[in-house]
Each structure stands twice: as C-alpha cells, then as structure tokens.
Coordinates of C-alpha atoms and ligand atoms in Angstrom, one line a residue:
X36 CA -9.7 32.7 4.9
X37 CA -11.8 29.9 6.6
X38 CA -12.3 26.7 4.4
X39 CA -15.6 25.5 3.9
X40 CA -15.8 22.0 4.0
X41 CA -18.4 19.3 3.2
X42 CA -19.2 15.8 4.7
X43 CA -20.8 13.1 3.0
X44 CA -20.9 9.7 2.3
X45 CA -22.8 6.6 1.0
X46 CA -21.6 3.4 2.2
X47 CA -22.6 -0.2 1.0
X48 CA -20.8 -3.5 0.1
X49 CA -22.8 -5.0 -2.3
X50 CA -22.8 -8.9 -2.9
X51 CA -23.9 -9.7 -6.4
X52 CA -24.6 -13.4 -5.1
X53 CA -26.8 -12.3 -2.8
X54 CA -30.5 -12.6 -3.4
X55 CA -32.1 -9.5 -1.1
X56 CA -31.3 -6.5 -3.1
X57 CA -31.5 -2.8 -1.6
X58 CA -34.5 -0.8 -2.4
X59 CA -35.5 2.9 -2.7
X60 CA -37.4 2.2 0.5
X61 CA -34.6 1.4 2.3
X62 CA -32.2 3.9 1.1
X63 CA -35.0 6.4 2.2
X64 CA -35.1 4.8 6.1
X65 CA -30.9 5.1 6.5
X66 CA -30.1 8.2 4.8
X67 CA -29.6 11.1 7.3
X68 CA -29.1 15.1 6.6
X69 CA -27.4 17.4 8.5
X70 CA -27.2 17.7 12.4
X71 CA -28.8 14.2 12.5
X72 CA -25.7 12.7 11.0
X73 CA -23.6 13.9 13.8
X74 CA -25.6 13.1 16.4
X75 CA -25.8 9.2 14.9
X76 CA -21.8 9.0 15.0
X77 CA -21.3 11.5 18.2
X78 CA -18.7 9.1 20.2
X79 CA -18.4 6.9 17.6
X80 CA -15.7 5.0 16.1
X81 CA -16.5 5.5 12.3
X82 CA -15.1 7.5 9.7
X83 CA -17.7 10.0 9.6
X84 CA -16.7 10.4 13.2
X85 CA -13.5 10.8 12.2
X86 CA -13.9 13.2 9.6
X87 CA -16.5 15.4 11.9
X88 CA -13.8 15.1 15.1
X89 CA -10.6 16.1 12.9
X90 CA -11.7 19.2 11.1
X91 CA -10.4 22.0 12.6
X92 CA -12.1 24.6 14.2
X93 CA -11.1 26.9 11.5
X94 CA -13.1 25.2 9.4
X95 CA -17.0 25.6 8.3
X96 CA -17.7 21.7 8.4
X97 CA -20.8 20.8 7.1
X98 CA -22.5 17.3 7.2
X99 CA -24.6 17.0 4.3
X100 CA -26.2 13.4 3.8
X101 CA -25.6 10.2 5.2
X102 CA -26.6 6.7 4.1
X103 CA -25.1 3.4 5.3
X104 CA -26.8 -0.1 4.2
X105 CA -26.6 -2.9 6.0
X106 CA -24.3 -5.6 3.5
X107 CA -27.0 -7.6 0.9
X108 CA -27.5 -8.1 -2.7
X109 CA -26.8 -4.9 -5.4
X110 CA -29.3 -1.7 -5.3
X111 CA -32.0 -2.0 -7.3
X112 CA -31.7 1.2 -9.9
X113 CA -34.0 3.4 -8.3
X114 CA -32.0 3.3 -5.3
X115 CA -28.7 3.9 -7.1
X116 CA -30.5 7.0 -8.3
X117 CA -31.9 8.5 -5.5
X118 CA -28.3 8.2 -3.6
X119 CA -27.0 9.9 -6.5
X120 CA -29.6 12.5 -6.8
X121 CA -29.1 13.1 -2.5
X122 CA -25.4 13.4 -2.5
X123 CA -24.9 15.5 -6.1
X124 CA -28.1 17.7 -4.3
X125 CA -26.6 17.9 -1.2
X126 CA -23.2 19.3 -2.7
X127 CA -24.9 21.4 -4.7
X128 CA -27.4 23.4 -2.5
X129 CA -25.0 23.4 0.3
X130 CA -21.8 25.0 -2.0
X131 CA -19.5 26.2 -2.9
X132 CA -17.1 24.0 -0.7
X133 CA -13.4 24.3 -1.0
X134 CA -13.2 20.1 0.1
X135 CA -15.5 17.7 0.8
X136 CA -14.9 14.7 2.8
X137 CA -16.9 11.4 1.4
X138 CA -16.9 8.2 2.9
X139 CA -17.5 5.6 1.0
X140 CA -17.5 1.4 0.6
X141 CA -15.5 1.5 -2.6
X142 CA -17.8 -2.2 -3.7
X143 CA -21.0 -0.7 -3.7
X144 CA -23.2 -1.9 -7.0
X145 CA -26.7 -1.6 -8.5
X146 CA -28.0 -4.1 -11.0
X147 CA -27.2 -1.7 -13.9
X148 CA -23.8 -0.4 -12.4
X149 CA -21.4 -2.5 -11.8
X150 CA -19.0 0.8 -10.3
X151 CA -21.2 2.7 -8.2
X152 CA -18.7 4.3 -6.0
X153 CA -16.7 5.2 -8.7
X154 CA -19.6 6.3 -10.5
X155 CA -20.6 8.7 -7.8
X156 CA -17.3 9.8 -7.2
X157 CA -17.0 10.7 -11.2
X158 CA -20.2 12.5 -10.6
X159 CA -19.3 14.7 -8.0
X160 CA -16.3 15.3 -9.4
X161 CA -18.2 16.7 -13.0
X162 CA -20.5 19.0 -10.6
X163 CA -18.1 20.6 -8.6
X164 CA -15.4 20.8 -11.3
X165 CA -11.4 20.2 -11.2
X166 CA -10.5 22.6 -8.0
X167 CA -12.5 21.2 -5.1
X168 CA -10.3 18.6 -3.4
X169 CA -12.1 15.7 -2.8
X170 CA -10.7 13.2 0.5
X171 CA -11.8 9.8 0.0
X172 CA -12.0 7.0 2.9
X173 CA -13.1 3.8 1.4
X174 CA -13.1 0.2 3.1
X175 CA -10.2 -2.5 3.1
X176 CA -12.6 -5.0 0.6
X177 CA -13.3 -1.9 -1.5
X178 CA -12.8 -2.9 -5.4
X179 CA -11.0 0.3 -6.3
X180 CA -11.5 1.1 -10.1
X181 CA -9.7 3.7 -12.3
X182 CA -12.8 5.9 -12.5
X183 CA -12.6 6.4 -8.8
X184 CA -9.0 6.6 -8.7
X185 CA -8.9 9.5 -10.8
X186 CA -11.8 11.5 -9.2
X187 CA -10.0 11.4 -5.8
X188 CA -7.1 13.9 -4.8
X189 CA -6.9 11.8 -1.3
X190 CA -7.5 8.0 -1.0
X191 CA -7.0 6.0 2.6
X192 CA -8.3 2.0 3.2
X193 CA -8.7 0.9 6.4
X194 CA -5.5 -1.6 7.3
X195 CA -7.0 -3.5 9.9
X196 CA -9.9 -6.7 9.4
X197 CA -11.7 -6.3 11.8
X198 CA -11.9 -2.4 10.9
X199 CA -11.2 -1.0 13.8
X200 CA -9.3 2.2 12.2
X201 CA -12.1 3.7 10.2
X202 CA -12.3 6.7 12.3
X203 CA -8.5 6.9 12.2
X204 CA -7.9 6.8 8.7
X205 CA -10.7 9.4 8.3
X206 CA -8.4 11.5 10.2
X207 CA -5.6 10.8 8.4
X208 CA -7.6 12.2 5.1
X209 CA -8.7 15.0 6.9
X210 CA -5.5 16.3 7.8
X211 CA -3.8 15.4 4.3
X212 CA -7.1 17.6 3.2
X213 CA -6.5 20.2 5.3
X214 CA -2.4 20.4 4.8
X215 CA -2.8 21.0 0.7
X216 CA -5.6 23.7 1.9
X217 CA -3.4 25.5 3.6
X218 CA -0.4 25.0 1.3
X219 CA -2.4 25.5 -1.9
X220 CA -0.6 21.8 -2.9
X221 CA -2.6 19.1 -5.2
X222 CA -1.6 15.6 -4.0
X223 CA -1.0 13.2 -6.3
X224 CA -2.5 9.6 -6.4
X225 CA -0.2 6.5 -7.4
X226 CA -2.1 3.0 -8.0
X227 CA -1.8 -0.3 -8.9
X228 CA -3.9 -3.4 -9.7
X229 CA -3.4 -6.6 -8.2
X230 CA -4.6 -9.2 -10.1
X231 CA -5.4 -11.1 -6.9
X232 CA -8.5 -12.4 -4.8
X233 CA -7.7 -13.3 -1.0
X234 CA -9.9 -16.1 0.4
X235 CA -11.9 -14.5 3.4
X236 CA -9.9 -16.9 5.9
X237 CA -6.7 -14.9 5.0
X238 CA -8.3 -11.6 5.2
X239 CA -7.4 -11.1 8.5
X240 CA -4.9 -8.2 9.4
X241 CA -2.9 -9.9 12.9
X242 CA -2.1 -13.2 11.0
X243 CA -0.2 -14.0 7.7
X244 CA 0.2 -13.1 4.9
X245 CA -1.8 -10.0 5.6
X246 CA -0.4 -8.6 8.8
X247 CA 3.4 -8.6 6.8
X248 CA 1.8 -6.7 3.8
X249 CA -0.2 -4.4 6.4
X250 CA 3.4 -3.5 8.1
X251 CA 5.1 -2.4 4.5
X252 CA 1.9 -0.5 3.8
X253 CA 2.6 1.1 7.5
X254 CA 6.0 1.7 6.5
X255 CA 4.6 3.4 3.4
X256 CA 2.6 5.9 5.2
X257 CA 5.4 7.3 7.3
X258 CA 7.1 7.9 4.4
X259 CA 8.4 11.3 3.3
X260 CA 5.6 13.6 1.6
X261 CA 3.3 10.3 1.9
X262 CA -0.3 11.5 3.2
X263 CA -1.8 7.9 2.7
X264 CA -0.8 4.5 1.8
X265 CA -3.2 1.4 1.2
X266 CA -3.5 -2.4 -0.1
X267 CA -7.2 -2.6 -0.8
X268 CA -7.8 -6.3 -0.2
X269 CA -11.0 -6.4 -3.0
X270 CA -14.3 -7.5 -2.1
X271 CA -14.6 -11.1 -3.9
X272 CA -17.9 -11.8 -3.7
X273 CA -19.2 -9.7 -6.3
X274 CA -19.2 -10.8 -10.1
X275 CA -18.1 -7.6 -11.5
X276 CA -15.3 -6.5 -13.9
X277 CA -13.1 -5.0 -11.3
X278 CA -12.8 -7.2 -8.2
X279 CA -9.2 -7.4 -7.0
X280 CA -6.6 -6.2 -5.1
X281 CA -5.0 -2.8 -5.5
X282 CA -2.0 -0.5 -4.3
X283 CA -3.1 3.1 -3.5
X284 CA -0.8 5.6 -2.3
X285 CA -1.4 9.7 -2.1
X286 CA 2.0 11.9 -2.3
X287 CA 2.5 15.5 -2.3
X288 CA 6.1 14.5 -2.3
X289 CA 8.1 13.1 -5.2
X290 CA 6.2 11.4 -7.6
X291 CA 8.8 8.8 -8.1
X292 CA 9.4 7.9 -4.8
X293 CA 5.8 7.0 -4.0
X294 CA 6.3 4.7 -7.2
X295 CA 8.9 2.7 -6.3
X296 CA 7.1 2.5 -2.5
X297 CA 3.6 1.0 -4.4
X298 CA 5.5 -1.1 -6.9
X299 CA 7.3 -2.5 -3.7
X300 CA 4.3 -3.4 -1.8
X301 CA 2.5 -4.9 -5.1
X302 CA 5.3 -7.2 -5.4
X303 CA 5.3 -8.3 -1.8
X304 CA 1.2 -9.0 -2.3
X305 CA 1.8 -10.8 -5.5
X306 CA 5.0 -12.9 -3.7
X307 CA 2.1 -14.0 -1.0
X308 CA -0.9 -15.2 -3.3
X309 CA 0.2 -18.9 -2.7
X310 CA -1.1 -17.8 1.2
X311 CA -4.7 -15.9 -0.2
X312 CA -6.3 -19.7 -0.5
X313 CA -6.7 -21.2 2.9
X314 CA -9.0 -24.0 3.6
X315 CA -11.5 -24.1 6.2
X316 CA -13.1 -27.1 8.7
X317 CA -16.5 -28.5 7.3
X318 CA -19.3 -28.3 10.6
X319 CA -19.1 -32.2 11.2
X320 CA -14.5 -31.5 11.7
X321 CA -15.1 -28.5 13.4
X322 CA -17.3 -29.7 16.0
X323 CA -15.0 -32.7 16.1
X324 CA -12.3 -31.0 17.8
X325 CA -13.6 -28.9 20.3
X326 CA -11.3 -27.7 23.5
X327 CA -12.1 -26.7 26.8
X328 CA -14.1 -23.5 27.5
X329 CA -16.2 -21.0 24.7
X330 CA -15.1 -21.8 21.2
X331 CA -16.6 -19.1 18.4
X332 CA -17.8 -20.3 15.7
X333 CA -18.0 -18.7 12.5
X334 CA -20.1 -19.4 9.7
X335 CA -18.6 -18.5 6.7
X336 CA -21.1 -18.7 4.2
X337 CA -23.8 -16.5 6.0
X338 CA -21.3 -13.7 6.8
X339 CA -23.7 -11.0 7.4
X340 CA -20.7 -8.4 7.1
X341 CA -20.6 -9.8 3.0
X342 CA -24.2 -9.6 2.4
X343 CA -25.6 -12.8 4.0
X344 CA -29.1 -12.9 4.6
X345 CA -27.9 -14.7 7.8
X346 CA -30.2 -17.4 8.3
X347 CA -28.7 -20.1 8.0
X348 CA -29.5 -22.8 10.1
X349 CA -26.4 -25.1 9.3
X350 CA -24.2 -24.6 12.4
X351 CA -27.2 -24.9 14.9
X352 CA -28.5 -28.0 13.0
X353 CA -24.5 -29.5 13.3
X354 CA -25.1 -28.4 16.9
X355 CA -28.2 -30.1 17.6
X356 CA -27.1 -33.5 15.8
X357 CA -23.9 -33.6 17.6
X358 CA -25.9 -33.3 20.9
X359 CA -23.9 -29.9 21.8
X360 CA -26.6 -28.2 24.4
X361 CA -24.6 -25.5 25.6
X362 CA -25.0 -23.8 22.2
X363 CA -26.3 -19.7 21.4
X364 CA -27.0 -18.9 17.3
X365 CA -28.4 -16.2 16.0
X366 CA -31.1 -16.2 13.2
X367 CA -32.6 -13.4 11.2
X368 CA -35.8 -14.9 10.7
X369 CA -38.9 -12.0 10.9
X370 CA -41.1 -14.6 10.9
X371 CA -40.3 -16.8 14.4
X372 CA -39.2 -13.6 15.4
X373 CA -42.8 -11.8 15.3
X374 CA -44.4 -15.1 16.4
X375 CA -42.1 -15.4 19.5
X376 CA -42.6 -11.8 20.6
X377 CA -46.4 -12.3 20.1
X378 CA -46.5 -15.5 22.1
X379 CA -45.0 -13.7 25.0
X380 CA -41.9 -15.1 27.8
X381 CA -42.5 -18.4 28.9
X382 CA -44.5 -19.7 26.2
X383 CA -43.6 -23.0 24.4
X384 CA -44.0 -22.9 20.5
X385 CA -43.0 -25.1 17.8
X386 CA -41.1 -23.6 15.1
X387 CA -39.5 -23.5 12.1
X388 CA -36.5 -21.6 12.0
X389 CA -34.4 -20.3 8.9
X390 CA -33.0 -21.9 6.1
X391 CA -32.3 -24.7 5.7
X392 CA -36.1 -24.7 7.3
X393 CA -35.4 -26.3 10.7
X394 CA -38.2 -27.3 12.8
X395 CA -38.2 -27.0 16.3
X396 CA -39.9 -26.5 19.7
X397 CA -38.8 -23.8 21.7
X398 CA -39.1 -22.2 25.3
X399 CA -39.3 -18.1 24.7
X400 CA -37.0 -16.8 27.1
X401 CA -37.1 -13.1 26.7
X402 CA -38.7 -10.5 23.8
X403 CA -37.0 -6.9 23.1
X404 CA -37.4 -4.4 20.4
X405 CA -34.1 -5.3 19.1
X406 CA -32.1 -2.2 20.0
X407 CA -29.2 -2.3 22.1
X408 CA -26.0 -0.3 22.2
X409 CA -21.7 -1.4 22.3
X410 CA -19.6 1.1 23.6
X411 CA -16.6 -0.3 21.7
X412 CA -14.5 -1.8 20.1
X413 CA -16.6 -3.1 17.4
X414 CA -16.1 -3.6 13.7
X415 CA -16.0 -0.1 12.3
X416 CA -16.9 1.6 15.1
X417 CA -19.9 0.9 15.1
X418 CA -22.4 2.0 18.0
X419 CA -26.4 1.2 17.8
X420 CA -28.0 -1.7 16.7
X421 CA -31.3 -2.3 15.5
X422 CA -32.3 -5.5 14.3
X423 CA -36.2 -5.2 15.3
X424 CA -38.5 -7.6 17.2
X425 CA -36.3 -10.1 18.3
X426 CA -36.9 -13.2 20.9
X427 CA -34.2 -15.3 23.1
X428 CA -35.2 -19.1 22.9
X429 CA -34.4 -22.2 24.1
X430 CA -35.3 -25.2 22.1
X431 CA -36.2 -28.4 23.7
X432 CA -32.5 -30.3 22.4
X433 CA -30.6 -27.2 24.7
X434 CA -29.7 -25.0 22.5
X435 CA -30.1 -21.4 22.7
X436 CA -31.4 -19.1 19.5
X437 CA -31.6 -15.3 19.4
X438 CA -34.3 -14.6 16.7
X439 CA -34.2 -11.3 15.0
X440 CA -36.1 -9.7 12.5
X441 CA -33.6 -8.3 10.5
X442 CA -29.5 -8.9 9.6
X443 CA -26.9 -6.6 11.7
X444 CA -23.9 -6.5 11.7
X445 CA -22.3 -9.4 13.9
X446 CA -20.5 -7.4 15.8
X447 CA -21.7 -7.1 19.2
X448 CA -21.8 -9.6 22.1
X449 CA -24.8 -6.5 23.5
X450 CA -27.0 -8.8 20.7
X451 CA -27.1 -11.9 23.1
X452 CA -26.9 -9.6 26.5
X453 CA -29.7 -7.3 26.1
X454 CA -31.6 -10.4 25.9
X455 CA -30.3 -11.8 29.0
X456 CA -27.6 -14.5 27.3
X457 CA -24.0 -14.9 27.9
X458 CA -21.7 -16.5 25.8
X459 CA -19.6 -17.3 28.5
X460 CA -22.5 -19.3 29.6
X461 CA -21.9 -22.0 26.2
X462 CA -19.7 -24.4 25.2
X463 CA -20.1 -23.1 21.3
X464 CA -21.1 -19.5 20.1
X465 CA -22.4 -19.2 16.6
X466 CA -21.6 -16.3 14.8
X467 CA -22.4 -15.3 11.0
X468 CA -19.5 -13.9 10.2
X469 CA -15.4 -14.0 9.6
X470 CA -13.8 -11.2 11.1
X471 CA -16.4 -8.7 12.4
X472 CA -17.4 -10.6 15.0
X473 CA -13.8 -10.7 16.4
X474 CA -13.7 -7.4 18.0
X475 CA -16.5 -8.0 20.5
X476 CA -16.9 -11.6 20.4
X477 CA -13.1 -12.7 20.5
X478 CA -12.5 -11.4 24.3
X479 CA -15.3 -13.9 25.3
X480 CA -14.2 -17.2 23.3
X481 CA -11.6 -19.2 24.1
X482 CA -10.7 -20.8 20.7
X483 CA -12.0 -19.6 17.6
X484 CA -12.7 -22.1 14.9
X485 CA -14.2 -21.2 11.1
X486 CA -16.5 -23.4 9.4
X487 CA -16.4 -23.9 5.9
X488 CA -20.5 -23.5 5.3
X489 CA -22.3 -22.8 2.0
X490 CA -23.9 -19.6 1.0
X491 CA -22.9 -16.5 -1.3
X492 CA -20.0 -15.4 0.7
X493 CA -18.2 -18.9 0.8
X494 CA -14.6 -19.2 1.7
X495 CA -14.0 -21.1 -1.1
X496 CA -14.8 -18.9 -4.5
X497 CA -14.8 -22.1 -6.5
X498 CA -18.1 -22.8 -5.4
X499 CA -19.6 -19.6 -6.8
X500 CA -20.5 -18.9 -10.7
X501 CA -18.4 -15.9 -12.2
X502 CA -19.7 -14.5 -15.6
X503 CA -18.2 -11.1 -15.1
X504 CA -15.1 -11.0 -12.9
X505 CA -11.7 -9.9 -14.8
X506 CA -9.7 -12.4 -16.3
X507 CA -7.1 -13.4 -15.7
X508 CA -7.4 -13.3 -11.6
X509 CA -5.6 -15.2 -8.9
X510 CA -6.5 -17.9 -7.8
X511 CA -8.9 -19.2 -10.9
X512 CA -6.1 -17.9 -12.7
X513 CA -1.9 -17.5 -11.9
X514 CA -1.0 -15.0 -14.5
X515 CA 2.6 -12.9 -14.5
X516 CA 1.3 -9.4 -14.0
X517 CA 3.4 -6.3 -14.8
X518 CA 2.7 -4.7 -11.4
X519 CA 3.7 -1.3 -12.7
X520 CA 1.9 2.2 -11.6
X521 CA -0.8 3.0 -13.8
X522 CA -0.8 6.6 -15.1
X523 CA -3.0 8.8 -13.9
X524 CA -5.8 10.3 -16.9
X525 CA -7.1 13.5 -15.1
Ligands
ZN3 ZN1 -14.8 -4.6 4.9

C-alpha cells in the first residue's frame, strides 16, 4: 500500500540580542502552501528540495506549508501562533499521513517561548498521535532541546558551515523515513548535551577543531543500523535556557552500539573546547595587513546569517579612514536605498548611510528592484534573492556601497553583479557575515580575513549580557560534564 507522506516546515534562527523581531505580517508574506512551495525550491539546494526530490514515486508526497524568515530578533507571539495554527492546520486538513517530513531551524524563538521548534514539534506530535513517524532536518546551530528530541523518530543536522548539505541530509531523512515504512521498524533516537558554546570563528566545518569532530560524526553515520548521526554546533547568540552543543544519533540498529558511537563523539567535542574560543583581528589590524589581490572581509558582528540587521557601517568607515578606495560594502539601509533609486543613475546625493550614521556624498551608479538569482553553490541552497529597491554607489573617498532595502542572506556574489559590480574589481570586499558568505564569495577573494566588529552576533560572547543561558556552559564556565546518553521519555 502507497504511503502518504507530508511536507512541511518552518524555519528561523532567532537572535534574542537582536532588536528587529518577526511579525505576524511577515510570517504572512513568506509562508507558502502547496504547489507554490515546490515551485520556490524546484532546482534548489535546500532541504525541502531534498525532501520533495527523494520521496519515492510510490509515495503520495504532499507539500503542505512553508515558511522561512530571514535571521533577526525572536517572533513576536502572534507570529509564533499563526505558524503554529498553519502547520498543526495544514497536517490536519491534509491527513491522515503515515510520515511527514518537517524542516526546521531547531533555534527558532518567540518572546514568550523560548523552544519554539520544540514546541511545534511537541505539537504535532499530540495531533497526529504516537504512530506517524515524524523525519526531522534541523540546522547545524540548531539548540536541540529534550522536548524536540523526543517528538522526533528521525533527526539529521547539516555537517557542513557553510551549509551546503541541507538538501543532502534531507535525503538522508527521507530514506531513513522511508526504510522503517517499509519495514514497519521505529528508529530510535540517542542524544547528548554538550555543555559547550563554539565561538563563530571556529564554526567552520574545513578547519579545526570542527572538521575532526565532523569526520567522527561521518564515521558515525556509516555505521551499522545508523540512519543519521549529528553534532549540533548550538546557536549562541540567543539568551535561552538551552543553548549548547548536542550529540544526536538515529539507530534502528542496536541500541547500545549507537551509545557508545555518541558518547565517543561527545567526548572528542568536549576534548576540543580549549579550540571553540578563537580571537579575531579588530578593523584598524585587519586592514593593517592586507596582501596582494581581493581580501574578504567579514564583519562579524553584523552577520546577517545570525540575525544582524546588517547595517553597520564599521568596516566601510575603517575603509574610508584608511584611504582604501578600491572598496564594495553592502548596507541594508531602506532609507538611502529609496532615496537613491528615486534620484535616478548618475545623480550625486549626499547621504547618510547606516549605523553607526555615516555621512556621505555619493555617485548613484545603478538602481534595480533587488532581485537577482545564484545558480549555486550558496549557503543552504539557497536560489532567489530579494532584498527590494536597492542602489550601487560610489562615494566621493572611492569606495563602492550596494544599498538595499532589506537584510539577505550574504550569500551571493549575484548581489554586487546584478548591479553591475565585481569584486574582483576591489582590493577589499565587505561582507556581513562568517561563513555564508564563503560559498559564493570565497572563489572570488584571495585571502579571507574576519574582523572582530560589535553587534549582537559578536565573536566574542563576553561582550553580550546572558540572564537566561544554562549554567554551567563552556567557555563562561569549564565544568566536568557526565557526557552520558540521556534516556529517552516517550
Ligand atoms: Zn546555521
């Protein structure tokens, strides 16, 4: 008998620092239904794509609801509720489903609920009842709680920073989905917490100490009777009870051999913490020690892809007062934005750009609506980009400013193209963010250098104000966890 199978998925990484939360407004304008949400990831590299490409023709698959938020500040409860009234709706009118595949960020929070991706999973999980198997793909900075852990029968992070395996991971849970369908077999879901935070300059996946800990969570996977293995690297930038590191592995093989595999990789991740706290150049050092050709870069605390409102004008100002001409930034500033577009190409405006306010007169180069489109690769997959009116200028010290209306995703070089700018062309390309701008940026940069900037998603967690986080937590903290598997409730 042919399985019916359901796809959804809510997806945000919510930065309690931040000061833009999400509203019911915008949930509305990025949720999709139905053929719409195939259409959006047709081609794509996400896991939605993933999910949609790997169920098998046997299969009634059936997207359901969509809705995928740009990083920022928490939802604002209305919005929490209308996501949870669109996906518990969407199961329920489109049921009875014998699986449904959910993607989801796994550090998604509203004001009032500091779990929401636990909380939605718990949710689902009470409306469609103990027998529906439920594949779960979350992100590699998800803050996996308990409550999600034990909703899920099939759990998979990405292992790569930049996420370039989203769509293969979705995969992965759709065949471990569709092998206890077939077999009638309930996986089983091993965990364990890390107490551990990882600075954002060791979050990277190719480098140590991640890219060791990534190849024994490899190793994990091929395991016998393993169907997923992950080291969730915790999304630090959120002052909630459960942000950390965590060990999640999905057997339908012996339960005791999928132990000993987690309790191995813990230890390895707790023998590397000394590694989790690297330090980063200030602006003034990093532009000290420039080489020859494109160097990238990245501002740290405007990261875009951790809920900066990326507008920062603190690399671009270092730029200007270091006299470095052959310079492109990008702003999300609405403002200049609108009043560039509206002044037309050619026309010379002074302006004051972003924050730290920086005034400026400026040459407008070219105007577009904002879209444009990256074939790949690109952090997650991703495809189109729409950061509205935007406006290529060139200020009258040299430098060269992409104003946008809105944040995206720094992920795509087609941001400074589709308005006629190269960043072959400059001596230093400004880029608000740590590792998703690696993917498409990094071919185009000879040396890549990260500045340690301000903002709320600063390398340096010192500088932020926790009231919530757990304690104790590595590196505020250097307790002598247990690091044993935690036993499952449901
Ligand atoms: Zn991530």
């Amino acid at each position: 008998m042919s399985s019916r199978v359901g796809v959804l998925g809510f997806f945000h990484e919510s930065n309690t620092f931040a000061g833009r939360h999400v509203t019911e407004a915008d949930v509305r304008a990025a949720c999709r239904h139905g053929g719409a949400i195939a259409a959006e990831h047709a081609g794509a590299g996400t896991v939605v794509a993933g999910y949609l490409d790997a169920a098998p023709k046997s299969w009634e698959t059936v997207p359901l609801v969509y809705v995928e938020l740009v990083p920022c500040g928490p939802l604002e409860p209305p919005a929490a509720a209308r996501i949870e009234v669109m996906l518990r709706t969407a199961v329920r009118d489109g049921g009875p489903f014998d699986a449904l595949l959910i993607c989801l960020h796994g550090s998604a929070a509203s004001t009032m609920e500091p779990d929401l991706d636990g909380a939605l999973l718990a949710a689902i999980r009470a409306d469609v009842g103990p027998d529906v198997l439920l594949g779960v793909t979350l992100d590699l900075h998800a803050n996996v709680t308990t409550r999600l852990v034990d909703a899920a029968d099939v759990i998979a992070g990405y292992r790569t920073n930049p996420h370039i395996d989203a769509r293969v991971r979705a995969a992965e849970v759709t065949r471990a989905i569709e092998g206890c369908l077939e077999e009638g077999v309930r996986p089983s879901v091993v965990d364990i917490p890390v107490p551990a935070t990882v600075h954002i300059l060791a979050q990277g996946t190719s480098t140590a100490p991640m890219a060791p800990l990534m190849a024994a969570v490899d190793d994990a996977a091929s395991a016998e009777g393993v169907l997923a293995a992950s080291l969730f690297q915790g999304f630090p930038w959120a002052d909630t009870p459960d942000i950390g590191m965590r060990v999640v592995l999905t057997t339908r093989g012996d339960r005791t051999e999928a132990e000993q595999l987690a309790v191995g990789i813990a230890q390895q991740c707790w023998g590397a913490r000394e590694d989790f706290v690297p330090r980063a150049l200030s602006p003034r050092d990093a532009l000290g020690a420039l080489g020859h050709g494109t160097t990238l870069l990245l501002d740290i605390g405007d990261n875009i892809g951790a809920g900066a409102p990326g507008n920062s004008t603190r690399l671009l100002h270092a730029a200007i007062d270091a006299g470095e001409r052959a310079t492109v930034a990008v702003l999300a500033d609405p403002r200049a934005a609108v009043v560039a577009a509206a002044a037309g190409v050619g026309a010379v405006l002074e302006l004051t750009l972003g924050e730290p306010p920086l005034p400026v007169a400026a040459t407008v180069l070219a105007i577009s609506d904002g879209r444009y489109e990256d074939t790949g690769p690109t952090h997650v997959g991703h495809r189109y980009f729409d950061a509205g009116t935007s406006a290529a200028l060139e200020l009258s010290t040299g430098q060269h400013v992409v104003v946008c209306s809105r944040p995206v995703m720094p992920s795509s070089v087609q941001q400074l193209r589709a308005l006629g700018l190269h960043p072959r062309d400059h001596r230093l390309v400004c880029a608000k963010g740590v590792h998703s701008p690696l993917a498409s940026y990094g071919p185009h940069a000879d040396h890549v250098v990260f500045v340690d900037t301000p903002g709320v998603t600063a390398n340096d967690l010192s500088r932020l104000t926790y009231r919530n986080r757990p304690i104790p937590l590595f590196p505020f903290e250097d307790p002598d966890p247990a690091l044993t598997p935690r036993k499952r409730t449901r």
